[in-house]
Amino acid sequence: MTRKRPPKSSAPRRAPAQRDGKSVGKPLGKLRIIGGEFRRRQLPVLNSPGLRPTPDRVRETLFNWLGQQLYGQQVLDLFAGTGALGIEAVSRGASWVDFVERDPRVAAQLSTNLASLNITASAVHVNDVQAYLMRPAKPYTLVFLDPPFHQQLAAPCCSALENSGWLDNEAMIYLETETSLAPKVPANWLLHRETQAGESTARLYQRQAP
């Protein structure tokens, strides 16, 4: 006797978790650390088109600009995603990194990767970046700002960093945006270096105290 299959449920399937409007899958990709103590270590990252780890070539260029030794640096990694930039900073001796990532699953994978490297001088904050920047501030000497493209987040985040006490007097700010965007930054941020890779442009600014 042939058994009848149960009817399919009419309830809609739950969509997978998202970051910046794109689905988050299982940890299938790999992130390679390119310098410092953890050089050549490979870390799993979520297989999601919403994650844009800064390419190896751009990271190498950035840390050549910054210098390979970052001892004593207090670092803030905004829109952290895989945490590639903050981890590279720790690998080169930064004394502390705060990672801010709004997607809980992405943040959990980042926390797992930090634990696998025994990185304890760090914290992962599951929060929206603009909401995080409304908190009581502490000054950082180095900030990584890599907002999702085409969402007009660069300018308000730059303004919040400058006006709310998040920056040391001579802080360095790395900003990565879509190439089509001419970012509006505070007048006392002096462009130090700039490079383009594909559809993104990376800029490093040196702050001057007003």
Short mmCIF file of C-alpha atoms in Angstrom, two decimals:
data_model
loop_
_atom_site.label_atom_id
_atom_site.label_comp_id
_atom_site.label_asym_id
_atom_site.label_seq_id
_atom_site.Cartn_x
_atom_site.Cartn_y
_atom_site.Cartn_z
CA MET A 1 0.00 0.00 0.00
CA THR A 2 1.37 3.35 -0.99
CA ARG A 3 1.47 5.87 1.82
CA LYS A 4 0.34 9.36 1.05
CA ARG A 5 2.83 12.10 1.72
CA PRO A 6 1.74 14.63 4.33
CA PRO A 7 0.60 17.92 2.83
CA LYS A 8 3.22 20.64 2.59
CA SER A 9 2.92 23.34 5.18
CA SER A 10 1.54 26.59 3.89
CA ALA A 11 3.56 28.56 6.45
CA PRO A 12 6.32 30.64 4.86
CA ARG A 13 9.88 29.50 5.43
CA ARG A 14 11.89 31.60 7.81
CA ALA A 15 14.48 33.64 5.95
CA PRO A 16 18.09 33.15 6.98
CA ALA A 17 19.76 35.73 9.16
CA GLN A 18 20.93 38.75 7.25
CA ARG A 19 23.65 41.36 7.40
CA ASP A 20 23.07 44.47 5.35
CA GLY A 21 20.26 42.77 3.47
CA LYS A 22 22.16 39.65 2.48
CA SER A 23 21.88 36.11 3.78
CA VAL A 24 24.36 34.59 6.17
CA GLY A 25 25.34 30.97 5.65
CA LYS A 26 27.65 28.46 7.28
CA PRO A 27 31.35 29.20 7.90
CA LEU A 28 32.76 28.12 4.56
CA GLY A 29 35.17 30.90 3.57
CA LYS A 30 38.66 31.58 4.89
CA LEU A 31 40.37 34.73 6.07
CA ARG A 32 44.18 34.77 5.96
CA ILE A 33 46.08 36.98 8.37
CA ILE A 34 48.89 38.62 6.42
CA GLY A 35 51.26 40.03 9.03
CA GLY A 36 52.51 40.08 12.60
CA GLU A 37 52.20 37.40 15.28
CA PHE A 38 49.36 35.54 13.53
CA ARG A 39 50.78 35.76 10.03
CA ARG A 40 49.54 33.00 7.70
CA ARG A 41 46.85 31.86 10.14
CA GLN A 42 43.58 31.10 8.37
CA LEU A 43 40.24 31.72 10.05
CA PRO A 44 36.76 30.54 9.01
CA VAL A 45 34.31 33.24 7.94
CA LEU A 46 30.63 33.07 7.17
CA ASN A 47 29.81 32.36 3.55
CA SER A 48 27.79 35.50 2.90
CA PRO A 49 27.88 38.02 0.05
CA GLY A 50 27.10 40.65 2.67
CA LEU A 51 30.59 40.30 4.15
CA ARG A 52 33.37 42.19 2.41
CA PRO A 53 36.69 41.30 4.02
CA THR A 54 39.21 43.93 3.01
CA PRO A 55 41.35 42.27 0.28
CA ASP A 56 44.83 41.06 1.17
CA ARG A 57 46.49 43.62 -1.10
CA VAL A 58 44.60 46.52 0.45
CA ARG A 59 45.32 45.29 3.99
CA GLU A 60 48.99 44.96 3.17
CA THR A 61 49.02 48.48 1.74
CA LEU A 62 47.15 49.89 4.74
CA PHE A 63 49.51 48.40 7.29
CA ASN A 64 52.49 49.54 5.28
CA TRP A 65 51.05 53.03 5.62
CA LEU A 66 50.48 52.60 9.34
CA GLY A 67 53.77 50.87 10.02
CA GLN A 68 54.09 47.24 10.95
CA GLN A 69 54.40 47.87 14.69
CA LEU A 70 51.23 49.15 16.37
CA TYR A 71 52.26 48.71 20.01
CA GLY A 72 50.11 50.67 22.43
CA GLN A 73 47.41 51.48 19.88
CA GLN A 74 43.80 51.65 21.08
CA VAL A 75 41.74 50.48 18.10
CA LEU A 76 38.05 50.71 17.18
CA ASP A 77 36.87 48.45 14.34
CA LEU A 78 33.42 49.62 13.16
CA PHE A 79 31.21 47.48 10.89
CA ALA A 80 33.71 44.81 11.86
CA GLY A 81 32.29 41.85 9.89
CA THR A 82 35.08 39.28 9.82
CA GLY A 83 37.23 41.51 12.02
CA ALA A 84 40.05 41.33 9.48
CA LEU A 85 41.40 44.82 10.15
CA GLY A 86 41.17 44.67 13.92
CA ILE A 87 42.78 41.23 14.04
CA GLU A 88 45.62 42.45 11.82
CA ALA A 89 46.13 45.33 14.28
CA VAL A 90 46.29 42.94 17.26
CA SER A 91 48.66 40.72 15.32
CA ARG A 92 50.98 43.73 15.02
CA GLY A 93 50.85 44.59 18.73
CA ALA A 94 47.81 46.83 19.28
CA SER A 95 47.03 46.86 22.99
CA TRP A 96 43.22 46.76 22.64
CA VAL A 97 40.57 46.44 19.93
CA ASP A 98 36.82 47.03 20.21
CA PHE A 99 34.88 45.34 17.41
CA VAL A 100 31.35 46.58 16.60
CA GLU A 101 29.12 44.29 14.51
CA ARG A 102 25.33 44.34 14.49
CA ASP A 103 24.63 40.80 13.19
CA PRO A 104 24.70 38.33 16.12
CA ARG A 105 25.81 35.37 13.98
CA VAL A 106 28.63 37.33 12.35
CA ALA A 107 29.69 38.64 15.76
CA ALA A 108 29.61 35.11 17.21
CA GLN A 109 31.93 33.82 14.49
CA LEU A 110 34.26 36.74 15.13
CA SER A 111 34.30 35.95 18.85
CA THR A 112 35.08 32.31 18.07
CA ASN A 113 37.99 33.34 15.86
CA LEU A 114 39.40 35.69 18.50
CA ALA A 115 39.22 32.88 21.06
CA SER A 116 41.01 30.50 18.69
CA LEU A 117 43.90 32.99 18.53
CA ASN A 118 43.83 33.53 22.32
CA ILE A 119 43.20 37.24 21.77
CA THR A 120 41.95 38.56 25.10
CA ALA A 121 42.70 42.29 24.68
CA SER A 122 39.50 42.84 22.74
CA ALA A 123 35.73 43.00 23.00
CA VAL A 124 32.99 42.27 20.46
CA HIS A 125 29.96 44.56 20.72
CA VAL A 126 26.76 43.36 19.06
CA ASN A 127 25.28 46.71 18.17
CA ASP A 128 24.37 49.02 15.33
CA VAL A 129 27.33 51.32 14.71
CA GLN A 130 25.37 54.57 14.79
CA ALA A 131 23.72 53.53 18.05
CA TYR A 132 27.10 52.50 19.48
CA LEU A 133 28.57 55.91 18.66
CA MET A 134 25.85 57.55 20.76
CA ARG A 135 27.28 55.88 23.88
CA PRO A 136 29.70 57.65 26.24
CA ALA A 137 32.92 57.84 24.26
CA LYS A 138 36.54 57.04 24.93
CA PRO A 139 39.33 58.20 22.62
CA TYR A 140 41.00 55.80 20.19
CA THR A 141 44.28 56.25 18.37
CA LEU A 142 43.21 54.20 15.34
CA VAL A 143 39.73 53.68 13.87
CA PHE A 144 38.69 51.38 11.02
CA LEU A 145 35.46 52.46 9.32
CA ASP A 146 34.18 50.14 6.58
CA PRO A 147 30.42 50.74 6.23
CA PRO A 148 28.22 48.77 3.82
CA PHE A 149 28.15 50.40 0.41
CA HIS A 150 25.34 52.59 -0.93
CA GLN A 151 23.70 53.19 2.46
CA GLN A 152 24.99 56.73 3.12
CA LEU A 153 26.57 55.77 6.43
CA ALA A 154 30.10 57.13 6.00
CA ALA A 155 29.39 60.83 6.58
CA PRO A 156 27.26 60.51 9.76
CA CYS A 157 29.73 58.04 11.26
CA CYS A 158 32.67 60.34 10.53
CA SER A 159 30.78 63.24 12.10
CA ALA A 160 29.95 61.19 15.21
CA LEU A 161 33.56 60.08 15.61
CA GLU A 162 34.83 63.66 15.43
CA ASN A 163 32.17 65.40 17.49
CA SER A 164 31.50 62.91 20.27
CA GLY A 165 34.97 62.35 21.70
CA TRP A 166 35.93 59.07 20.04
CA LEU A 167 39.25 60.24 18.62
CA ASP A 168 42.64 60.92 20.14
CA ASN A 169 44.16 64.26 19.19
CA GLU A 170 46.24 62.71 16.40
CA ALA A 171 44.16 59.64 15.64
CA MET A 172 44.40 57.83 12.32
CA ILE A 173 41.12 56.95 10.60
CA TYR A 174 40.85 54.36 7.83
CA LEU A 175 37.76 54.77 5.65
CA GLU A 176 36.72 52.32 2.92
CA THR A 177 33.84 53.28 0.63
CA GLU A 178 32.49 52.60 -2.83
CA THR A 179 34.63 54.39 -5.41
CA SER A 180 31.66 56.37 -6.68
CA LEU A 181 31.33 58.12 -3.30
CA ALA A 182 33.25 61.29 -2.45
CA PRO A 183 33.09 60.99 1.35
CA LYS A 184 32.38 64.05 3.45
CA VAL A 185 34.81 64.07 6.37
CA PRO A 186 35.60 66.65 9.06
CA ALA A 187 37.80 69.52 7.90
CA ASN A 188 40.56 68.65 10.38
CA TRP A 189 41.01 65.15 8.90
CA LEU A 190 43.94 65.37 6.51
CA LEU A 191 44.13 62.76 3.75
CA HIS A 192 47.34 60.83 4.32
CA ARG A 193 47.10 58.02 1.73
CA GLU A 194 44.58 56.68 -0.79
CA THR A 195 44.29 53.58 -2.97
CA GLN A 196 41.64 51.91 -5.12
CA ALA A 197 40.86 48.21 -5.53
CA GLY A 198 37.99 47.15 -7.76
CA GLU A 199 34.84 49.01 -6.77
CA SER A 200 36.19 50.26 -3.44
CA THR A 201 38.48 53.12 -2.44
CA ALA A 202 40.51 53.07 0.77
CA ARG A 203 41.60 56.29 2.43
CA LEU A 204 43.72 56.89 5.50
CA TYR A 205 43.24 60.18 7.34
CA GLN A 206 45.36 61.86 10.01
CA ARG A 207 43.33 63.88 12.50
CA GLN A 208 44.55 67.23 13.69
CA ALA A 209 43.15 68.50 16.97
CA PRO A 210 40.91 71.52 16.36
#
